[in-house]
Amino acid sequence: MKLKDNILFIFLGVICTTLLFGCSTKKNTSGTRAYHAFTTQYNLFFNAQQAYDETLNARYDSYRDDFSRMLPMYLTDTTQNKKPGGAFDRTIEKTMTAIREHSIASKPRRDPGQEMTQEYRDWLRQEEFNPFLKNAWLLMGKAQVQNSDYTDALSTFSQILRMYPNEKELISETQIWMMRAYAAMGWFYDAENLINMLQMNPLPKNLKNLFNETYAYFHLQRKDYASAIPYLQQAIRSEDNPRQKRRLQYLTGQLYQLMEQPANAFSAFQEMKGLSTPPDIVMQAVIGQSKVSGGNQQQKMIGELEKMTGISRYKDRRADLFVALGDIFTAKNDTARANKYYAEAKKEGANLPTSVIAVADSVKAPADSSMLLAEQHSSEREMFRAVARARNLHSQPFSPQDETETTSATIDSVQFNINQDAPHVFLMMFSENQVNKNNLLFAIANYNFSTFMLREFGLSFVEIKPMEALQIKGFNSYEEVSAYGKMLLSDSVFIAEAPTQIIPLIISEENLQILLKGKTLADYQVFYKTHFGDGSAPVVLKEPKKYSPEIPVAISQEKYTNDIGKETVPVAQPEEKRIASTEKRSVEETQAQRQSELERKAAEALKQQTEKTDPKSRRKILKERERERRKLLKQREQERAALLKQREKALNERQKQRERELRARNR
């Protein structure tokens, strides 16, 4: 028995050792690919997908719509200048862990028995060999969209398009989600380009519903309601979540109401009613019908609302019912009945405007004289007309959702901070309409993913008058962002992909906020010269002597050096002067000068060709390149490991904080 036990123990040990060391991501065999694909799918990805679905359903269950406004199609965070992250961080964390632990980037050995077809060549050239990991990438991008981190999501989606160019279905689904992100950001031109690409070829059946839903959202964002309705109706038919299905149906009624089609609006609200519809949704449907109907039909809807005030299941909604009835009679200029319902709403604890409360209180006040009654009647009439205009009940069923109030503050007394240990951002500045934002974003995202595969950078566009900028966040000090800038601006691939006419700039987050609140680039230039002179300063490029913030500076690969802060970039000349200068140079150039230049270039080309053909020189160059490549890879791996460790620590702290908050709520 002991011998058998020992044999079994040794056998199990061999199996465990094989699993631990034989399935390393550094080895690329059919066995390791199958193992990591299986582990990704049924462990981390399964948990990530479950967290995604649970968070999305919880959002639908906890969200309370404001039916006095146009309902948003998606329940995403619309907070201005929100910080990165949100409810879907758990999903993002798990997908990142799956990518980190199960990515197989090493190339496999070529099978000598395999015919070298184009398909096999493409397979050998791919960057990722875990066949299931593409699902983790896509889920991470979807979670970032749900968090309203659209620039991060676009970076993830761009990485998917680059890594999986031959996965047609994956490309189509990724482009649909990119279309949603572009629409949410107001980048309609980019969204329309994707729509045209998606419509050129037939979509898989499982993506048609997603496309229709997203296309409806695109039209809604553009306020093209007539075009949105057909796709919205298709989205309603395919929607699985009952709460979202009812929301979209109510939104359809609101759109018909905006388009002044009361009959269609009435029918859309009518379809919301039923045994499975919660009482508060039925109430909102009847309120919507009462606003788009007239005559006997409207009287019938008013009767339904009045009947609801006495039904027990609407007990908690009595205040809303009385306010709705007051609004209806306000729109009908029936001040007496409106006044009555507003008074009832106040008794139920409704939150009414001050002017309405004053009138509601006046119901109980006895009139002392006919003069007082006349004045009160006149003031009530004017007040209710104002309320009707404010609520806009005749023309629109709800008030605009995106109205914001801005305040201005004195900025002259605020000074820039010289602290270089504070969080910093890297800015890529450009003049308006001089740069294709999408190309710039893609170039930055491509560099970030290829260099820092699992590190997240916050990417967003910001206006710094008279210029715009793409800001890259995620740096804790000037030293850290400066190192990033040196690597970025010395990367030949980025220089080739990046649009021209941009100015790199490093600035602390605090100083950036000061710029956004009113300080100018000229103010910052004075601050820079005063505190830093010609030495090290939180500016990537030294300013030329005749620098004007309104004139863009072109990126030139020849002008960048390893020390970013020590190289001056030439200022682009105004158009008229540039044309005049070009004409002058063309006149002054002689045939001999051009001939000399051609001969010089020919000599250089001949020299390079000779060096390349010399076997000894060629071997030397290859060895140097290999050493540089290994050194760079080692540096990137070390940096990636340190950043991953730092991010995991931050995510764990965030998770613990949420757990503590949940325990505190449950007490």
XYZ file of C-alpha atoms in Angstrom, residues 51-569:
519
model
C -19.710 41.200 -12.544
C -20.575 43.181 -15.707
C -24.111 41.735 -15.935
C -24.805 42.158 -12.207
C -23.604 45.777 -12.205
C -25.668 46.629 -15.282
C -28.838 45.069 -13.830
C -28.244 46.809 -10.492
C -27.960 50.115 -12.334
C -31.332 49.572 -14.003
C -32.950 48.525 -10.721
C -31.620 51.441 -8.644
C -31.938 54.269 -11.177
C -34.964 56.532 -10.851
C -35.903 58.370 -14.016
C -36.998 61.999 -14.108
C -39.995 61.797 -16.424
C -40.260 65.592 -16.601
C -37.137 65.472 -18.788
C -36.274 63.535 -21.893
C -35.156 60.091 -20.767
C -31.563 59.179 -21.618
C -31.259 56.063 -23.728
C -28.390 54.705 -21.635
C -27.940 55.054 -17.866
C -24.323 56.178 -18.026
C -22.614 58.748 -15.825
C -22.979 62.204 -17.437
C -21.085 64.094 -14.722
C -18.907 66.836 -16.160
C -15.137 66.308 -15.662
C -15.736 62.989 -13.895
C -12.763 61.077 -12.577
C -11.794 57.835 -14.351
C -13.428 54.707 -12.980
C -16.879 53.800 -11.769
C -19.205 50.931 -10.968
C -17.629 48.656 -13.589
C -14.103 48.816 -12.152
C -14.395 45.236 -10.900
C -14.967 43.988 -14.442
C -12.038 46.023 -15.753
C -9.785 44.700 -12.996
C -10.612 41.075 -13.788
C -10.160 41.483 -17.542
C -6.802 43.157 -16.983
C -5.768 40.283 -14.737
C -6.796 37.809 -17.444
C -4.709 39.665 -20.017
C -1.713 39.898 -17.718
C -1.719 36.257 -16.607
C -2.832 34.490 -19.796
C -1.490 36.530 -22.694
C 0.745 34.471 -25.027
C 2.843 36.879 -27.067
C 5.820 34.635 -27.870
C 5.943 33.267 -31.419
C 5.405 29.517 -31.956
C 7.770 27.276 -33.830
C 6.839 26.943 -37.440
C 5.390 23.545 -38.331
C 7.510 22.218 -41.220
C 4.638 20.044 -42.355
C 2.249 22.990 -42.603
C 1.806 24.554 -46.025
C 2.770 28.245 -45.971
C -0.618 29.659 -46.983
C -1.624 33.283 -46.486
C -3.866 32.254 -43.603
C -0.948 30.467 -41.885
C 1.313 33.491 -42.470
C -1.274 35.777 -40.879
C -1.554 33.439 -37.922
C 2.214 33.437 -37.388
C 2.326 37.255 -37.582
C -0.347 37.898 -34.977
C 0.553 39.456 -31.640
C -1.710 37.388 -29.370
C -1.940 33.582 -29.486
C -4.442 32.963 -26.671
C -7.540 32.430 -28.849
C -10.005 33.460 -26.129
C -8.271 36.594 -24.847
C -9.941 38.794 -27.478
C -13.166 38.458 -25.462
C -11.431 39.900 -22.386
C -10.202 42.881 -24.389
C -13.696 43.563 -25.741
C -15.334 43.213 -22.324
C -12.828 45.673 -20.846
C -13.737 48.237 -23.525
C -17.468 47.728 -22.917
C -16.985 48.223 -19.171
C -15.077 51.446 -19.840
C -17.983 52.675 -21.970
C -20.400 51.863 -19.135
C -18.131 53.897 -16.810
C -18.329 56.798 -19.323
C -14.536 56.636 -19.735
C -14.915 57.024 -23.481
C -11.344 57.960 -24.370
C -10.037 54.945 -22.426
C -12.584 52.761 -24.199
C -11.536 54.083 -27.605
C -7.933 53.299 -26.733
C -8.916 49.717 -25.858
C -10.990 49.329 -29.020
C -8.149 50.726 -31.151
C -5.851 48.119 -29.622
C -8.346 45.375 -30.542
C -8.487 46.586 -34.150
C -4.691 46.536 -34.304
C -4.222 43.137 -32.658
C -7.027 41.231 -34.419
C -7.271 42.610 -37.978
C -8.511 39.284 -39.390
C -11.323 38.662 -36.862
C -14.216 40.071 -38.914
C -16.994 39.532 -36.366
C -14.868 40.921 -33.543
C -13.951 43.946 -35.682
C -17.628 44.638 -36.425
C -18.687 44.416 -32.776
C -15.763 46.605 -31.722
C -16.686 49.222 -34.328
C -20.295 49.289 -33.076
C -19.089 50.019 -29.538
C -16.698 52.643 -30.898
C -19.669 54.192 -32.691
C -21.486 54.486 -29.366
C -18.442 56.097 -27.703
C -18.026 58.576 -30.559
C -21.740 59.474 -30.416
C -21.579 60.005 -26.646
C -18.591 62.349 -27.096
C -20.271 64.244 -29.942
C -17.741 63.041 -32.535
C -20.429 62.478 -35.147
C -18.094 62.581 -38.150
C -16.037 59.674 -36.789
C -19.195 57.772 -35.834
C -20.611 58.271 -39.319
C -17.432 56.881 -40.887
C -17.846 53.715 -38.843
C -21.527 53.480 -39.778
C -20.632 53.634 -43.470
C -18.013 50.911 -42.987
C -20.465 48.677 -41.103
C -23.188 49.121 -43.726
C -20.887 48.179 -46.601
C -20.939 44.487 -45.630
C -23.759 42.396 -44.125
C -23.528 42.122 -40.350
C -23.751 38.790 -38.515
C -27.260 38.123 -37.198
C -26.141 38.339 -33.581
C -24.884 41.931 -34.123
C -27.862 43.408 -35.993
C -29.794 44.228 -32.825
C -26.751 45.874 -31.258
C -26.225 47.946 -34.398
C -29.890 49.073 -34.513
C -29.774 50.090 -30.853
C -26.521 52.010 -31.281
C -27.697 53.626 -34.520
C -30.802 54.876 -32.691
C -28.530 56.354 -30.014
C -26.437 58.051 -32.713
C -29.537 59.763 -34.149
C -30.731 60.758 -30.667
C -27.404 62.400 -29.895
C -27.688 64.354 -33.141
C -31.291 65.259 -32.228
C -32.507 63.661 -35.457
C -35.564 62.179 -33.753
C -37.441 61.174 -36.908
C -34.518 58.984 -38.013
C -34.059 57.576 -34.507
C -37.594 56.245 -33.996
C -37.520 53.282 -36.484
C -34.250 51.959 -35.022
C -35.483 52.648 -31.491
C -38.579 50.541 -32.139
C -36.396 47.664 -33.368
C -34.252 48.031 -30.242
C -37.381 47.799 -28.073
C -38.433 44.534 -29.725
C -35.022 42.957 -29.123
C -34.426 44.324 -25.582
C -34.324 41.615 -22.897
C -34.328 43.812 -19.788
C -38.003 44.644 -18.952
C -37.133 47.922 -17.218
C -35.032 49.161 -20.123
C -37.737 48.033 -22.547
C -40.311 50.237 -20.776
C -37.884 53.162 -20.623
C -37.295 53.021 -24.379
C -41.027 52.780 -25.019
C -41.639 55.909 -22.940
C -38.779 57.635 -24.759
C -40.506 56.821 -28.053
C -43.653 58.566 -26.820
C -41.594 61.595 -25.808
C -40.006 61.757 -29.265
C -43.405 61.643 -30.977
C -44.534 64.396 -28.621
C -41.542 66.539 -29.595
C -42.346 65.943 -33.268
C -45.939 67.089 -32.624
C -47.488 63.726 -33.478
C -49.933 63.376 -30.557
C -51.717 60.303 -31.922
C -48.478 58.321 -32.223
C -47.324 59.604 -28.838
C -50.621 58.496 -27.241
C -50.247 55.016 -28.765
C -46.629 54.742 -27.593
C -47.626 55.588 -24.019
C -50.593 53.189 -24.258
C -48.286 50.267 -25.072
C -46.562 50.742 -21.707
C -49.674 49.762 -19.788
C -50.281 46.193 -18.736
C -50.386 43.778 -15.844
C -46.598 43.458 -15.716
C -45.968 47.201 -15.701
C -45.202 48.689 -12.237
C -47.689 51.279 -10.924
C -45.295 54.234 -11.166
C -44.655 53.503 -14.869
C -48.399 53.203 -15.564
C -48.877 56.550 -13.832
C -46.201 58.196 -16.007
C -47.785 56.688 -19.127
C -51.173 58.187 -18.254
C -49.554 61.554 -17.474
C -47.843 61.430 -20.870
C -51.149 60.599 -22.587
C -52.926 63.460 -20.842
C -50.357 65.913 -22.244
C -50.702 64.795 -25.878
C -54.482 64.345 -25.987
C -57.361 66.785 -26.099
C -61.114 67.009 -25.713
C -62.906 63.952 -24.363
C -59.789 61.821 -24.583
C -57.885 64.199 -22.328
C -60.801 64.317 -19.883
C -60.669 60.523 -19.748
C -56.944 60.600 -18.907
C -57.528 63.258 -16.243
C -60.231 61.032 -14.785
C -57.757 58.135 -14.628
C -55.225 60.299 -12.794
C -57.862 61.522 -10.327
C -58.929 57.924 -9.757
C -55.333 56.907 -9.045
C -55.120 59.382 -6.158
C -57.578 57.182 -4.250
C -56.008 53.771 -5.055
C -53.814 52.293 -2.330
C -51.015 51.110 -4.614
C -50.494 54.729 -5.714
C -50.392 55.995 -2.130
C -46.666 56.787 -2.311
C -47.200 58.608 -5.620
C -50.065 60.862 -4.573
C -47.834 63.950 -4.451
C -46.639 63.328 -8.025
C -50.212 62.771 -9.191
C -51.421 66.052 -7.686
C -48.475 67.954 -9.208
C -49.207 66.417 -12.618
C -52.880 67.389 -12.368
C -51.889 70.897 -11.334
C -49.570 71.129 -14.353
C -52.330 69.961 -16.708
C -54.805 72.564 -15.497
C -52.095 75.215 -15.498
C -51.603 74.541 -19.216
C -55.410 74.798 -19.654
C -55.411 78.193 -17.813
C -57.799 76.751 -15.215
C -56.131 78.477 -12.259
C -58.752 77.488 -9.708
C -58.424 73.722 -10.240
C -54.658 73.949 -10.685
C -54.462 75.843 -7.402
C -56.512 73.145 -5.712
C -54.227 70.299 -6.871
C -51.061 72.177 -5.981
C -52.433 72.666 -2.475
C -53.098 68.917 -2.225
C -49.575 68.226 -3.499
C -48.138 70.450 -0.790
C -50.058 68.501 1.865
C -48.448 65.304 0.533
C -44.995 66.867 0.897
C -44.325 67.617 -2.769
C -41.286 69.751 -3.603
C -42.957 72.686 -5.402
C -41.510 75.963 -6.734
C -41.798 78.872 -4.279
C -44.320 80.732 -6.431
C -46.575 77.669 -6.608
C -46.362 77.157 -2.829
C -47.407 80.758 -2.299
C -50.514 80.282 -4.414
C -51.274 76.941 -2.774
C -51.128 78.618 0.638
C -53.468 81.348 -0.576
C -56.272 78.801 -0.959
C -56.662 78.743 2.824
C -56.311 82.516 3.281
C -59.653 84.366 3.577
C -60.083 87.426 1.375
C -60.594 90.649 3.339
C -61.796 92.815 0.477
C -62.750 92.761 -3.179
C -59.596 94.743 -3.972
C -57.459 92.007 -2.409
C -59.355 89.354 -4.372
C -58.854 91.226 -7.632
C -55.137 91.667 -6.997
C -54.799 88.025 -5.960
C -56.680 86.835 -9.037
C -54.485 88.966 -11.293
C -51.262 87.789 -9.653
C -52.408 84.144 -9.824
C -53.169 84.493 -13.509
C -49.743 85.979 -14.282
C -48.000 83.484 -12.031
C -49.668 80.487 -13.666
C -48.801 81.790 -17.114
C -45.169 81.943 -15.973
C -45.389 78.429 -14.555
C -46.893 77.189 -17.820
C -44.085 78.805 -19.779
C -41.474 77.382 -17.415
C -42.861 73.872 -17.607
C -43.435 74.307 -21.359
C -46.396 71.958 -21.243
C -47.978 73.100 -24.487
C -44.973 72.607 -26.776
C -42.664 70.167 -24.951
C -43.326 67.490 -22.337
C -40.065 67.965 -20.536
C -37.292 70.452 -19.967
C -33.865 70.098 -21.626
C -31.549 67.777 -19.785
C -28.225 69.312 -20.654
C -28.721 72.845 -19.369
C -25.895 73.879 -17.109
C -25.101 77.080 -15.323
C -21.593 78.426 -15.399
C -20.029 80.780 -12.946
C -16.987 82.972 -13.356
C -14.444 83.768 -10.685
C -11.624 86.222 -10.427
C -8.421 84.527 -11.503
C -5.933 87.368 -11.266
C -5.069 86.598 -7.649
C -4.431 82.880 -8.350
C -0.776 81.957 -8.889
C 0.829 78.952 -10.570
C 2.394 76.318 -8.309
C 6.060 75.369 -8.744
C 5.734 71.975 -7.016
C 7.151 69.278 -9.333
C 6.196 66.389 -7.021
C 2.485 66.925 -7.611
C 0.430 64.966 -10.212
C 1.217 66.099 -13.766
C -0.324 65.707 -17.206
C 1.212 65.508 -20.654
C -0.480 67.765 -23.211
C -0.401 67.511 -26.995
C -1.526 71.013 -27.977
C -2.774 72.149 -31.380
C -4.737 74.939 -33.017
C -8.419 74.362 -33.694
C -9.206 72.547 -36.965
C -5.484 71.996 -37.636
C -5.296 68.397 -36.375
C -7.406 65.293 -36.900
C -8.289 64.437 -33.297
C -9.032 60.821 -34.122
C -5.602 60.289 -35.703
C -3.877 61.898 -32.728
C -5.855 59.801 -30.247
C -5.093 56.614 -32.198
C -1.358 57.414 -32.339
C -1.190 57.998 -28.563
C -3.317 54.934 -27.787
C -1.237 52.748 -30.082
C 1.981 53.880 -28.392
C 0.577 53.453 -24.879
C -0.663 49.929 -25.507
C 2.470 48.773 -27.284
C 4.766 50.253 -24.624
C 2.714 49.980 -21.404
C 0.352 47.153 -22.266
C -1.528 46.943 -18.973
C -1.201 50.471 -17.670
C -4.222 52.726 -17.994
C -3.780 56.346 -19.023
C -6.579 58.899 -18.842
C -7.037 60.430 -22.307
C -9.347 63.358 -22.958
C -9.501 66.528 -25.011
C -9.505 69.908 -23.319
C -9.755 73.476 -24.618
C -7.000 75.857 -23.513
C -7.842 79.034 -25.368
C -6.837 79.828 -28.044
C -5.795 76.190 -28.545
C -6.989 72.662 -27.876
C -5.073 69.764 -26.365
C -5.179 66.025 -25.808
C -4.304 65.516 -22.143
C -2.694 62.289 -20.939
C -3.165 61.659 -17.214
C -1.678 59.112 -14.839
C 1.633 60.624 -13.714
C 2.517 61.318 -10.074
C 5.360 63.778 -10.647
C 7.178 65.879 -13.209
C 10.010 63.359 -13.309
C 7.614 60.537 -14.242
C 5.803 62.460 -16.968
C 9.110 63.794 -18.309
C 10.408 60.240 -18.720
C 7.192 59.327 -20.538
C 7.565 62.340 -22.823
C 11.154 61.471 -23.702
C 10.159 57.929 -24.647
C 7.117 59.081 -26.640
C 8.854 61.764 -28.652
C 11.799 59.530 -29.494
C 9.551 56.722 -30.749
C 9.795 56.573 -34.531
C 6.456 54.790 -34.929
C 4.639 57.498 -32.999
C 6.373 60.261 -34.962
C 5.274 58.581 -38.191
C 1.654 58.180 -37.042
C 1.173 61.450 -35.131
C -0.444 64.397 -36.919
C 1.756 67.404 -37.535
C 1.284 70.877 -36.008
C 1.235 69.872 -32.328
C 3.056 71.268 -29.290
C 4.020 68.843 -26.487
C 3.703 70.417 -23.050
C 4.105 69.175 -19.455
C 2.131 70.892 -16.708
C 0.891 69.972 -13.253
C -2.808 69.189 -12.822
C -3.161 72.137 -10.453
C -1.613 74.562 -12.935
C -3.753 73.132 -15.737
C -6.890 73.888 -13.737
C -5.640 77.455 -13.285
C -5.229 77.723 -17.054
C -8.731 76.385 -17.621
C -10.206 78.911 -15.180
C -8.896 81.940 -17.016
C -5.118 82.207 -16.977
C -3.556 82.299 -20.432
C -0.662 80.489 -22.030
C 1.168 83.826 -22.031
C 0.702 83.979 -18.226
C 2.171 80.506 -17.920
C 5.098 81.485 -20.132
C 5.869 84.421 -17.820
C 5.620 82.102 -14.800
C 7.973 79.635 -16.480
C 10.606 82.247 -17.287
C 10.338 83.811 -13.832
C 10.710 80.632 -11.792
C 12.751 78.370 -14.044
C 14.652 80.632 -16.444
C 16.532 78.540 -18.998
C 16.915 75.550 -16.700
C 14.731 72.547 -16.092
C 11.069 73.453 -16.106
C 7.710 71.712 -16.404
C 7.605 72.498 -20.130
C 8.620 69.902 -22.693
C 9.909 72.341 -25.296
C 11.643 75.650 -24.814
C 9.633 78.513 -26.219
C 11.062 80.180 -29.345
C 11.838 83.866 -28.915
C 8.887 84.934 -31.060
C 6.487 82.268 -29.832
C 2.766 83.011 -30.161
C 0.295 80.580 -28.574
C -2.010 80.992 -31.583
C 0.648 79.664 -33.989
C 1.026 75.851 -33.956
C 4.417 74.197 -33.821
C 5.021 71.228 -36.095
C 6.359 67.917 -34.844
C 9.560 67.176 -36.749
C 11.301 63.848 -36.256
C 14.690 65.405 -37.004
C 14.246 68.032 -34.296
C 13.598 65.656 -31.394
C 16.478 64.443 -29.282
C 16.655 62.168 -26.262
C 16.681 65.224 -24.024
C 13.303 66.735 -24.829
C 13.804 69.903 -22.854
C 16.916 70.923 -24.783
C 15.618 71.081 -28.333
C 13.800 74.013 -29.921
C 11.073 73.307 -32.428
